[in-house]
Coordinates of C-alpha atoms and ligand atoms in Angstrom, one line a residue:
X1285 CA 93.4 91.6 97.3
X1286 CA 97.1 91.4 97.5
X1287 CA 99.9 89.1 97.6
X1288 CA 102.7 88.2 99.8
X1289 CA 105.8 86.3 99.6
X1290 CA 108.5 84.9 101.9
X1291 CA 112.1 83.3 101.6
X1292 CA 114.8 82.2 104.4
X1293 CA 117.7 80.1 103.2
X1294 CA 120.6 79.5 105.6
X1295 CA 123.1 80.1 103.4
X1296 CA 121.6 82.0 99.6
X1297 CA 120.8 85.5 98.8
X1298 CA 117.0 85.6 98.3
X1299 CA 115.9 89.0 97.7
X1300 CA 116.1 87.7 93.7
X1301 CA 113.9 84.9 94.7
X1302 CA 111.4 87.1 96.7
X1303 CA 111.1 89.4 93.1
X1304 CA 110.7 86.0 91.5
X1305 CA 107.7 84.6 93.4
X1306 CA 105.9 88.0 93.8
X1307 CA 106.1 87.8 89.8
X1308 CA 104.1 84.6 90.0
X1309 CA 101.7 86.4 92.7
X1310 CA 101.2 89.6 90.3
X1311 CA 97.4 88.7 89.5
X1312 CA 96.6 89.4 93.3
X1313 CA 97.5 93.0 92.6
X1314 CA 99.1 95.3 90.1
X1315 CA 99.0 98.9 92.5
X1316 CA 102.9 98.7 94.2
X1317 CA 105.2 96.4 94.8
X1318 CA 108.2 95.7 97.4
X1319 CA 110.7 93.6 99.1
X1320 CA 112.4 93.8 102.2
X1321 CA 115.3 92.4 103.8
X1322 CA 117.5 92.9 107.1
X1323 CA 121.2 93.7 106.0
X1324 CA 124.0 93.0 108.3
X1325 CA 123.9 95.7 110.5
X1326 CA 120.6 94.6 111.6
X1327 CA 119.0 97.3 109.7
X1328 CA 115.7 97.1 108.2
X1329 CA 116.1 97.6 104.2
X1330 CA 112.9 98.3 101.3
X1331 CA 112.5 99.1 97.9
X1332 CA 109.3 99.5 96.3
X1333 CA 107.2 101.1 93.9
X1334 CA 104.2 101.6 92.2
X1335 CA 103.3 99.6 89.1
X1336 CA 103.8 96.2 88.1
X1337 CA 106.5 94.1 89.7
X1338 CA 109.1 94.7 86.9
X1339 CA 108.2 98.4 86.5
X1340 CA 108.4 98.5 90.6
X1341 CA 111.7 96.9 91.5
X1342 CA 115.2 96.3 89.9
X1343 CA 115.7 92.2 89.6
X1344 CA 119.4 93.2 89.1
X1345 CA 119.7 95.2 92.1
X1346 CA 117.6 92.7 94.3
X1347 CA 120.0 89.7 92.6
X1348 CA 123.0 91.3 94.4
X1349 CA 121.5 92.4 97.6
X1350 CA 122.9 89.5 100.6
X1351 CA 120.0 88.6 102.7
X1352 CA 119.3 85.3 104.0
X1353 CA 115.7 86.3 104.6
X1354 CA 113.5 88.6 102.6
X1355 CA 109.7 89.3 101.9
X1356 CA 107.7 91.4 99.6
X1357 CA 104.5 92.6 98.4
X1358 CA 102.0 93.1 95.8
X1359 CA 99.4 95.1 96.3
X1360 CA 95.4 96.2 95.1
X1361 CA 94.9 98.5 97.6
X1362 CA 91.4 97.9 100.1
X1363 CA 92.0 99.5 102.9
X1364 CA 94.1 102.6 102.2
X1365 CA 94.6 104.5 99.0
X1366 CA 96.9 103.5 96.1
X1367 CA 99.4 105.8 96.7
X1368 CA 103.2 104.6 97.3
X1369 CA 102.7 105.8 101.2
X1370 CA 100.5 102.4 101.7
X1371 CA 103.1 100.4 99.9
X1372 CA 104.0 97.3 101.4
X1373 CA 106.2 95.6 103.2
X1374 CA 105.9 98.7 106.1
X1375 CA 109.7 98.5 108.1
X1376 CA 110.8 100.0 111.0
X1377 CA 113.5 99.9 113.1
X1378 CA 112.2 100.3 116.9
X1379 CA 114.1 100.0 120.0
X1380 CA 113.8 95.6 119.9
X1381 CA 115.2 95.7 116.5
X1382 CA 114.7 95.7 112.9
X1383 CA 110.6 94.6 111.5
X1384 CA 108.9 94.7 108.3
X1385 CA 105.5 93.4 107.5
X1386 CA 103.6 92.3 104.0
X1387 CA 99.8 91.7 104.5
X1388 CA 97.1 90.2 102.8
X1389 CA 93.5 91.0 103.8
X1390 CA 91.8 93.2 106.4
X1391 CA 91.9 93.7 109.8
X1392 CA 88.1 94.8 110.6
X1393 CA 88.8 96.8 114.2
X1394 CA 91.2 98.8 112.3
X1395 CA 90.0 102.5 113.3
X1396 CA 89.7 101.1 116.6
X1397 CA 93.2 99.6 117.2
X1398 CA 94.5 103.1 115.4
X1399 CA 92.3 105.3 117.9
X1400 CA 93.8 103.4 120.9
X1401 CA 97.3 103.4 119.7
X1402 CA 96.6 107.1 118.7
X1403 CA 95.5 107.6 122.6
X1404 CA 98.7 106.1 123.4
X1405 CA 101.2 108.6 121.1
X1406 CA 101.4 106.7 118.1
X1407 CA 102.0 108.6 114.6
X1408 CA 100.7 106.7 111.6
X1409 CA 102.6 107.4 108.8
X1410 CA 100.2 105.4 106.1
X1411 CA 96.5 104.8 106.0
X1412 CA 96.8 101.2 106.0
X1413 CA 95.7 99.1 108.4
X1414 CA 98.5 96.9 108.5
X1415 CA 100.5 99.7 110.1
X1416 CA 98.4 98.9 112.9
X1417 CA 100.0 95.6 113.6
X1418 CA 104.0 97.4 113.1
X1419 CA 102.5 100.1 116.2
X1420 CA 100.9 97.3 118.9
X1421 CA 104.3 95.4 117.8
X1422 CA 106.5 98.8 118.7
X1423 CA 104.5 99.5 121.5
X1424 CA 106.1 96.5 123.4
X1425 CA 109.4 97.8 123.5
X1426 CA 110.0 95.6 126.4
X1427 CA 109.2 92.6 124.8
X1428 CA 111.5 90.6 122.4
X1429 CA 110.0 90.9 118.8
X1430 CA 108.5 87.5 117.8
X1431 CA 106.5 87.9 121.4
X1432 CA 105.0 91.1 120.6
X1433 CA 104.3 90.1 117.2
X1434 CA 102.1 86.8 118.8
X1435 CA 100.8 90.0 121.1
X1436 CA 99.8 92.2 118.5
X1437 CA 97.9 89.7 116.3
X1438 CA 96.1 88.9 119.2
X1439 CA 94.2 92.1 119.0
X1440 CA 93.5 91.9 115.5
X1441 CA 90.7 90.9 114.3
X1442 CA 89.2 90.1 110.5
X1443 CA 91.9 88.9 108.0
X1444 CA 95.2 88.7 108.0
X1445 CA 98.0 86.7 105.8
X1446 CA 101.5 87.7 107.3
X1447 CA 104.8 87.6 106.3
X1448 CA 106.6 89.6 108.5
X1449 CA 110.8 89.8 108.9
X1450 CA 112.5 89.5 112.4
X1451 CA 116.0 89.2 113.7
X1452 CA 114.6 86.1 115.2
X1453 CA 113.3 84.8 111.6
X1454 CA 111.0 85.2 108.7
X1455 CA 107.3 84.3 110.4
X1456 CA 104.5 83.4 108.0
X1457 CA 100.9 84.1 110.2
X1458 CA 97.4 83.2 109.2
X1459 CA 94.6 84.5 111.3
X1460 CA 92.0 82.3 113.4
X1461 CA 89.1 82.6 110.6
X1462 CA 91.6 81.6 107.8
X1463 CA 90.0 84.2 105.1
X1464 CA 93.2 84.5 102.4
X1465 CA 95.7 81.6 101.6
X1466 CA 98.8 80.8 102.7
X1467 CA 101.1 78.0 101.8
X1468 CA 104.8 77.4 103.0
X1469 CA 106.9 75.8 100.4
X1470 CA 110.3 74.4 100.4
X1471 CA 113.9 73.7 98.4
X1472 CA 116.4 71.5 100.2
X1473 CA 117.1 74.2 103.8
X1474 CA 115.6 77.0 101.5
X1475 CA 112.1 77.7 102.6
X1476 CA 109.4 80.1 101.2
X1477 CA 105.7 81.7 102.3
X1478 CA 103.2 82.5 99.8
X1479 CA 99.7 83.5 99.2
X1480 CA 99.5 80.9 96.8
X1481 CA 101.2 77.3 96.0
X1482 CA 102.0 78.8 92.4
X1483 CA 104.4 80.5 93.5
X1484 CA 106.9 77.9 94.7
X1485 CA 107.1 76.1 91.4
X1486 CA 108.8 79.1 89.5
X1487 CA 111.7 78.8 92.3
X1488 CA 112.2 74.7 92.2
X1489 CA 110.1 74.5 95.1
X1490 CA 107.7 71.5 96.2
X1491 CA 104.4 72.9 98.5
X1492 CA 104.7 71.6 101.8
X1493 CA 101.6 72.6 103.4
X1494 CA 99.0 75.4 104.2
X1495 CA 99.7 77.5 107.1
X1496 CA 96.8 76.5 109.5
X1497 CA 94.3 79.2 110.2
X1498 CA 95.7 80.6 113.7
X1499 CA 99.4 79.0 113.3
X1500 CA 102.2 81.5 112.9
X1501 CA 105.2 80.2 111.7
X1502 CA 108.5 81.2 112.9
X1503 CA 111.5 80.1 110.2
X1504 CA 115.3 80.6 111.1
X1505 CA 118.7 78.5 111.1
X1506 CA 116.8 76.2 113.9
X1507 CA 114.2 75.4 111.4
X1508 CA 110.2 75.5 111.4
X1509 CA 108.9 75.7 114.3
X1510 CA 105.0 76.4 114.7
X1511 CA 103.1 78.3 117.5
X1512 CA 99.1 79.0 118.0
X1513 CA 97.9 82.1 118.4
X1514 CA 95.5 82.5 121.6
X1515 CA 92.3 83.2 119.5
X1516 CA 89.7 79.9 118.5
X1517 CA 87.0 80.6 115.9
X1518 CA 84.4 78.5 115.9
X1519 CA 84.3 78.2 112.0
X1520 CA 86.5 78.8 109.4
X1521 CA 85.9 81.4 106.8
X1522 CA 88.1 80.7 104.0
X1523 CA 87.3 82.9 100.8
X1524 CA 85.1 81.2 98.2
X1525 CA 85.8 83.7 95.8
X1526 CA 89.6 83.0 96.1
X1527 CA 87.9 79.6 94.0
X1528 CA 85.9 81.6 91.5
X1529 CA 88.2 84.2 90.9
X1530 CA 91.1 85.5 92.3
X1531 CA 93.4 82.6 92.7
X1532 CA 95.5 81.1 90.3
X1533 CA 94.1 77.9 88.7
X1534 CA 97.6 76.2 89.1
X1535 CA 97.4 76.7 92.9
X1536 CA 96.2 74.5 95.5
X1537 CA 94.5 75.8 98.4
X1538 CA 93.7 73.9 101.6
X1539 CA 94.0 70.6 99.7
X1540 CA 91.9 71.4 96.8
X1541 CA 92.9 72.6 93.4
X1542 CA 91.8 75.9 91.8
X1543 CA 91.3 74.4 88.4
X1544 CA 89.1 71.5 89.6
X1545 CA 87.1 73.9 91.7
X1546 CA 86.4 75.7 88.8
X1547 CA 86.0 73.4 86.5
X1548 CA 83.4 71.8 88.9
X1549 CA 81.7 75.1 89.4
X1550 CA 81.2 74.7 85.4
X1551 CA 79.7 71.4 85.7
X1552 CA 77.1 72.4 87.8
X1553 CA 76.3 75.6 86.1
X1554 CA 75.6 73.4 83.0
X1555 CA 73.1 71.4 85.2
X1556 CA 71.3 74.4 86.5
X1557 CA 70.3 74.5 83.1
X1558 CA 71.3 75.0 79.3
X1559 CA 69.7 76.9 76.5
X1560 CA 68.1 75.3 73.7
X1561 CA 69.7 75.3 70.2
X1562 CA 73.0 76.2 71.9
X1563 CA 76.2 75.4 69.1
X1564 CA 78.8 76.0 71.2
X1565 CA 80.0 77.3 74.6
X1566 CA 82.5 80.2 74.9
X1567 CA 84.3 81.8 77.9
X1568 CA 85.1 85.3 79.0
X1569 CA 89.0 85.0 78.9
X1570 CA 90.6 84.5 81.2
X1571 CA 88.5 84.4 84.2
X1572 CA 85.5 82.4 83.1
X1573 CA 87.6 79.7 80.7
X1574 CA 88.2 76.9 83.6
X1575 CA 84.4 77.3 84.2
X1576 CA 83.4 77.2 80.5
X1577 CA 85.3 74.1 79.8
X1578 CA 83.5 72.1 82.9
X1579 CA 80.3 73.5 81.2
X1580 CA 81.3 72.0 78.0
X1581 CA 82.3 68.7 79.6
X1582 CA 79.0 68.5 81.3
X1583 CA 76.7 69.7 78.3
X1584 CA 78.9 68.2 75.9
X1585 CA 78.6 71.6 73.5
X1586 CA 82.1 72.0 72.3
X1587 CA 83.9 75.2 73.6
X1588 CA 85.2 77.5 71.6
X1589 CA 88.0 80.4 72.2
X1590 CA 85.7 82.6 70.6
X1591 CA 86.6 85.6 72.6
X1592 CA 90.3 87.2 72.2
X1593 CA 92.2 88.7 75.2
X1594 CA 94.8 90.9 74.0
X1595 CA 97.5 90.1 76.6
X1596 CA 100.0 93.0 75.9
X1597 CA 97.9 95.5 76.5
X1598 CA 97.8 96.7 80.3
X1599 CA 98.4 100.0 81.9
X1600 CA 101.9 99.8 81.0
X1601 CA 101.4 100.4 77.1
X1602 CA 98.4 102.7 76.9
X1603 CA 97.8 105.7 78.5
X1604 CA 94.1 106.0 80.0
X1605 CA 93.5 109.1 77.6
X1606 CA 89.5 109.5 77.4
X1607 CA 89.4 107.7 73.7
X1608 CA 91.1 104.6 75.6
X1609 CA 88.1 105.5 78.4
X1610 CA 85.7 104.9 75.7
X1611 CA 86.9 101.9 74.5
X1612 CA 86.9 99.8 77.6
X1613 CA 86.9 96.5 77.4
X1614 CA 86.9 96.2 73.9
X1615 CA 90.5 96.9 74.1
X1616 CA 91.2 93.9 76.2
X1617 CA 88.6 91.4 74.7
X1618 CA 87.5 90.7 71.5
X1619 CA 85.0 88.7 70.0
X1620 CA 85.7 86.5 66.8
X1621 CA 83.1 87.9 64.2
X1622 CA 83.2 84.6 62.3
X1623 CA 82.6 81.9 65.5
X1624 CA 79.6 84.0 66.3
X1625 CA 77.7 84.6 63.4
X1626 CA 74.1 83.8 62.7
X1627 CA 74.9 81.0 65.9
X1628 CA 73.8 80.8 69.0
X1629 CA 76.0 80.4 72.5
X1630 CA 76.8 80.2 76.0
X1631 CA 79.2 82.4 77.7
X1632 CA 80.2 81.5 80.8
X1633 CA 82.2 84.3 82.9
X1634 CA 83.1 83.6 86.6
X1635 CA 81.2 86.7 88.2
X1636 CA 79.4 89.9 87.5
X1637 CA 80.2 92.8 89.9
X1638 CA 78.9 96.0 88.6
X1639 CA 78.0 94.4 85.3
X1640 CA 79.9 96.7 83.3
X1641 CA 82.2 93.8 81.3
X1642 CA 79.3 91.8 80.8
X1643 CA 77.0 94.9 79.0
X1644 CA 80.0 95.4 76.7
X1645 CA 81.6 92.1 75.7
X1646 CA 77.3 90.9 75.2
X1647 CA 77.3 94.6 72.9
X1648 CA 80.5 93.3 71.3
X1649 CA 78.7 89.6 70.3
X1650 CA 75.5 91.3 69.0
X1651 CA 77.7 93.4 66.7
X1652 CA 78.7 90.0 65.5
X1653 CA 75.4 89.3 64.2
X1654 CA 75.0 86.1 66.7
X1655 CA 71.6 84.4 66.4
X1656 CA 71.6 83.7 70.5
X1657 CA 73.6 84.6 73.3
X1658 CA 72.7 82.9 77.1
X1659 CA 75.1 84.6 79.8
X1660 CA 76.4 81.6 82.8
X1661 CA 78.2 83.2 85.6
X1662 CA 79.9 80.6 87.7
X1663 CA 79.3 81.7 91.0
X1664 CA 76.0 83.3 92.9
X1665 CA 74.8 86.7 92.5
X1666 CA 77.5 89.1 94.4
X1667 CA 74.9 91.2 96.5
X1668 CA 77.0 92.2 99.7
X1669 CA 80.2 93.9 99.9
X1670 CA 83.2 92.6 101.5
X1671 CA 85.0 93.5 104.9
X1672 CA 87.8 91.0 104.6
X1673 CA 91.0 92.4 102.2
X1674 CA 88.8 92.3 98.8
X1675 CA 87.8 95.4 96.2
X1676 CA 84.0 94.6 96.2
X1677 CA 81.8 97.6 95.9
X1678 CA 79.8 98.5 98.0
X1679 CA 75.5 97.3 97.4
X1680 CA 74.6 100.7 95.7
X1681 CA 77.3 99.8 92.9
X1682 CA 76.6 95.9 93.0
X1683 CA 74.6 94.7 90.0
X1684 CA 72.4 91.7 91.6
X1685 CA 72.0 94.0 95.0
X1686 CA 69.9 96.5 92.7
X1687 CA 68.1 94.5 90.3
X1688 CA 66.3 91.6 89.6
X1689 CA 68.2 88.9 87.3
X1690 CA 65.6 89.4 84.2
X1691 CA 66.6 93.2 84.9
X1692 CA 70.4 92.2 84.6
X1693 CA 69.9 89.8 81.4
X1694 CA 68.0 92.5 79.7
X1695 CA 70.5 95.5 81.1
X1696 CA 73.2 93.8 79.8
X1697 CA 71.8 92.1 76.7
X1698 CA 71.6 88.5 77.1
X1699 CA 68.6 86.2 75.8
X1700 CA 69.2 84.4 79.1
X1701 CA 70.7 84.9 82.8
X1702 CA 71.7 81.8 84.6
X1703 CA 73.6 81.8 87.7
X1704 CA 75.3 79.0 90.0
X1705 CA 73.1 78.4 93.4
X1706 CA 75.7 79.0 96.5
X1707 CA 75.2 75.5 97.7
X1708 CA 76.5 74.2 94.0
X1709 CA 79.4 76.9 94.3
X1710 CA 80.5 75.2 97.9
X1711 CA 80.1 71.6 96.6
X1712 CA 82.4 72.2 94.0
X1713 CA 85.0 74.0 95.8
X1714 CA 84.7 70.8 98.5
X1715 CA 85.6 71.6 101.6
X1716 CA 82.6 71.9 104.1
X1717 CA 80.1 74.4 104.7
X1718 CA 81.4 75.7 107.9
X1719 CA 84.8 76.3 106.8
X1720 CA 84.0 78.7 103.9
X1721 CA 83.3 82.8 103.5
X1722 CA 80.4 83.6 101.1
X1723 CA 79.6 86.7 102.7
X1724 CA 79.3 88.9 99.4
X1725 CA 76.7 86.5 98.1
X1726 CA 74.5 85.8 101.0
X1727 CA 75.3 88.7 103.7
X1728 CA 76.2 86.0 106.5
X1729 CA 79.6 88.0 107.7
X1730 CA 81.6 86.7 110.8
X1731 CA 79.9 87.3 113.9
X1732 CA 76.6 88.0 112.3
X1733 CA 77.2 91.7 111.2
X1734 CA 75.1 93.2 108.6
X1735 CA 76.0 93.9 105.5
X1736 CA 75.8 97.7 106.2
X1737 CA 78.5 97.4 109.5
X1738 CA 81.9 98.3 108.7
X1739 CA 82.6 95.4 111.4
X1740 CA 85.0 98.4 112.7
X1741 CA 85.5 97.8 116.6
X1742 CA 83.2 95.1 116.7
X1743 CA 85.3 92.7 117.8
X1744 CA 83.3 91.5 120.7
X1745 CA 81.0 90.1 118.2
X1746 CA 83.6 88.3 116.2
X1747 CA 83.5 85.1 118.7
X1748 CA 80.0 84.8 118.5
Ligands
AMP2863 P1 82.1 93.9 86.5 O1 82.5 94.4 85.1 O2 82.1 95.0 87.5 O3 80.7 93.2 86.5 O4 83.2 92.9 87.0 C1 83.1 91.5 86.6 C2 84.4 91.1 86.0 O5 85.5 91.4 86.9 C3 84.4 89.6 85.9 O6 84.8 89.3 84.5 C4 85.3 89.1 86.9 O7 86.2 88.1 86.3 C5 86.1 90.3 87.4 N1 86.1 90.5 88.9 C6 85.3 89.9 89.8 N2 85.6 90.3 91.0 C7 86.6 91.2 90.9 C8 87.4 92.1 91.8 N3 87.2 92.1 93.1 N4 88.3 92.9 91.3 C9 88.6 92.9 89.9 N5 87.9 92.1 89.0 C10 86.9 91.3 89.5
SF4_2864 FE1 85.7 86.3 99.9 FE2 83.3 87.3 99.5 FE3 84.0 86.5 101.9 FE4 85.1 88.7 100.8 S1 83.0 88.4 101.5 S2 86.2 87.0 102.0 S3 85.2 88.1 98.7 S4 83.8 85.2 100.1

């Protein structure tokens, strides 16, 4: 998962801005971060670095730097290592001009597109598979940027959120399936790109709209002008889990809030069922709170904050030395001793993955002496991996792919398993069936691949 953010103003320096926004973005990834902007000798400019956005990039330097149009990155690396090499945004400055490209998500014909453009001559310089897109673009040399760009994407295939920097404008691009976000945003002639909506607030911005699965968006001194790529999908596979998980409550995607999708999700996970003798409902923090106060709302057991998150400790302030190793989550989250005692509860958390925070922060409460514990996770069972930009492991590692849910309850402790069913997960997000991905919970990837195919070069299948 990653973020990316976009600003043009006709007149401003917005490189600050750009550092701003990503700041707002930095849950979508915490590996690297970088901006990019075109200075006035038409020459592609970056700075990045690994780490958090502050530890990445100087706000002061970026403050000072004139650009009318800039973009950045933050990235959690999927395809590619976490090394600065597969930093984003990737610049170059070919023979049409100065380019630089930020991407969200995955394109699944990567090794194909890079063994074809490797046929052709091309030198990667990174493992990522955005770098394909910068090559089919450079490969055009004939063709005037903002053409090859609407070129290039149409060989791509899987998942794509763009921002991408050319002389013609700042071009926002969302592919045909619609798997990440992407909202444009706007301040009086200022206008921004984002993953999310949350973003624009920080800046005085209002959300305009979500860039359309398939639209790119081409921004410059003429205004916004729209274009569709040549590629129809014949459903749209927005990410569920950007509801359960990664976005930001306070964003808004395709029409429907985060926090009410979550909150819903809670709701129904209290109707599934709930525990007898239950006193009170508590949340893994932060991820599983929105859900754990829709389960209170529905149940109408009052929540507690009865687990801690420490919020200033990250990897900034503590070295991974192997006593920190051992300590794991417990030096993130803590349960209250006193809330727990000789009481019984519900803790809701949004999802397990390998099952490794749910073992110890369940250890943590029966250290507490609690009478009961009953584990709600407010999505379905992750069984599949994904293909389309997000960190999910792959089945051998995946909790509810290798055991049975009594198995998980009693691996990780719980008196009591519950999870949400996936047509209760879509109902609350809201939107309909067909426009949704919930491939790492039922297998059902785009085009009907199974959950063992990389999806690499199979783009034939993706129109199915
Ligand atoms: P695990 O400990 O592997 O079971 O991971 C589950 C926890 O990680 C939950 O508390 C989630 O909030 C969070 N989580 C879920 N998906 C991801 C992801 N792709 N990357 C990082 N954290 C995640
Ligand atoms: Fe999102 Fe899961 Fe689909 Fe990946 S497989 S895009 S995480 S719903």
């Amino acid at each position: 998962m990653c973020g990316v953010f976009g600003a043009f103003s006709p007149r401003n320096f917005v490189a600050e801005e750009v550092y701003l926004g990503l700041s707002a973005l930095q849950h979508r990834g915490q590996e690297s971060a970088g901006v990019a902007w075109i200075d006035e000798n038409r020459r592609v400019n970056v700075v990045k670095g690994m780490g958090l956005v502050y530890e990445a990039l100087s706000q002061s330097v970026l403050a000072e730097t004139p650009a009318k149009s800039a973009i950045g990155h933050v990235r959690y690396s999927t395809a590619g290592g976490s090394m600065l090499q597969n930093a984003q945004p990737i610049c170059a400055n070919y023979a049409q001009g100065p380019v630089a490209i930020a991407h969200n998500g995955n394109l699944t014909n990567f090794e194909s597109l890079r063994d074809t453009l490797e046929n052709r001559g091309a030198i990667f310089q990174s493992t990522s598979d955005t770098e394909a897109i910068l090559q089919l673009l450079a490969h055009q040399p004939q063709r005037r940027p903002f053409e090859a760009l609407m070129r290039a994407l149409a060989e791509a295939r899987g998942a794509y959120s763009l921002v991408v920097l050319l002389e013609e404008g700042l071009v926002a691009a969302r592919d045909p399936w619609g798997f990440r976000p992407l909202s444009l945003g706007r301040r009086g002639d200022n206008y921004y790109v984002a993953s999310e909506s949350c973003a624009f607030s920080l800046l005085g911005a209002s959300f305009v709209r979500d860039v359309e699965p398939g639209e790119v968006i081409l921004i410059n001194e003429r205004g916004v002008t729209s274009y569709r790529l040549p590629l129809e999908s014949k459903k749209k596979w927005l990410c569920s889990f950007e509801y359960v998980y990664f976005a930001r409550p306070d964003s808004m995607i395709e029409g429907r809030s985060v926090y009410r999708a979550r909150q819903e999700m809670g709701r129904k996970l209290a109707q599934v069922e709930t525990a007898n003798d239950v006193d009170f409902v508590a949340s893994l923090p932060d991820s599983g709170t929105t859900a754990a106060l829709g389960f209170s709302a529905e149940s109408g057991l009052p929540f507690e904050a009865a687990v801690v998150r420490n919020r200033y400790v990250g990897r900034t302030f503590i070295q991974p030395t192997q006593k920190v190793r051992e300590l794991g989550v417990r030096i993130k989250l803590s349960p209250s001793p006193d809330l727990f005692r000789n009481r019984s509860a519900v803790l809701v958390d949004d999802s397990i993955v390998r099952g490794t925070t749910a073992g110890l922060v369940v250890a943590m409460i029966r250290e507490c002496r609690a009478k009961a514990l009953h584990l709600r996770i407010s999505s379905p069972p992750v069984r599949f991996p994904c293909f389309y930009g997000i960190d999910t492991p792959s089945s051998v590692d995946l909790a509810a792919a290798k055991y049975s849910l009594d198995d998980i309850a009693r691996t990780v402790g719980a008196d009591s398993l519950r999870y949400l069913t996936r047509e209760a997960m879509i109902e609350a997000i809201g939107l309909p069936p067909d426009s949704l991905c919930t491939a790492c919970f039922d297998g059902q990837y785009l085009g009907g691949e199974d959950a063992s195919a990389s999806c690499g070069g199979n783009c034939g299948k993706i129109f199915d």
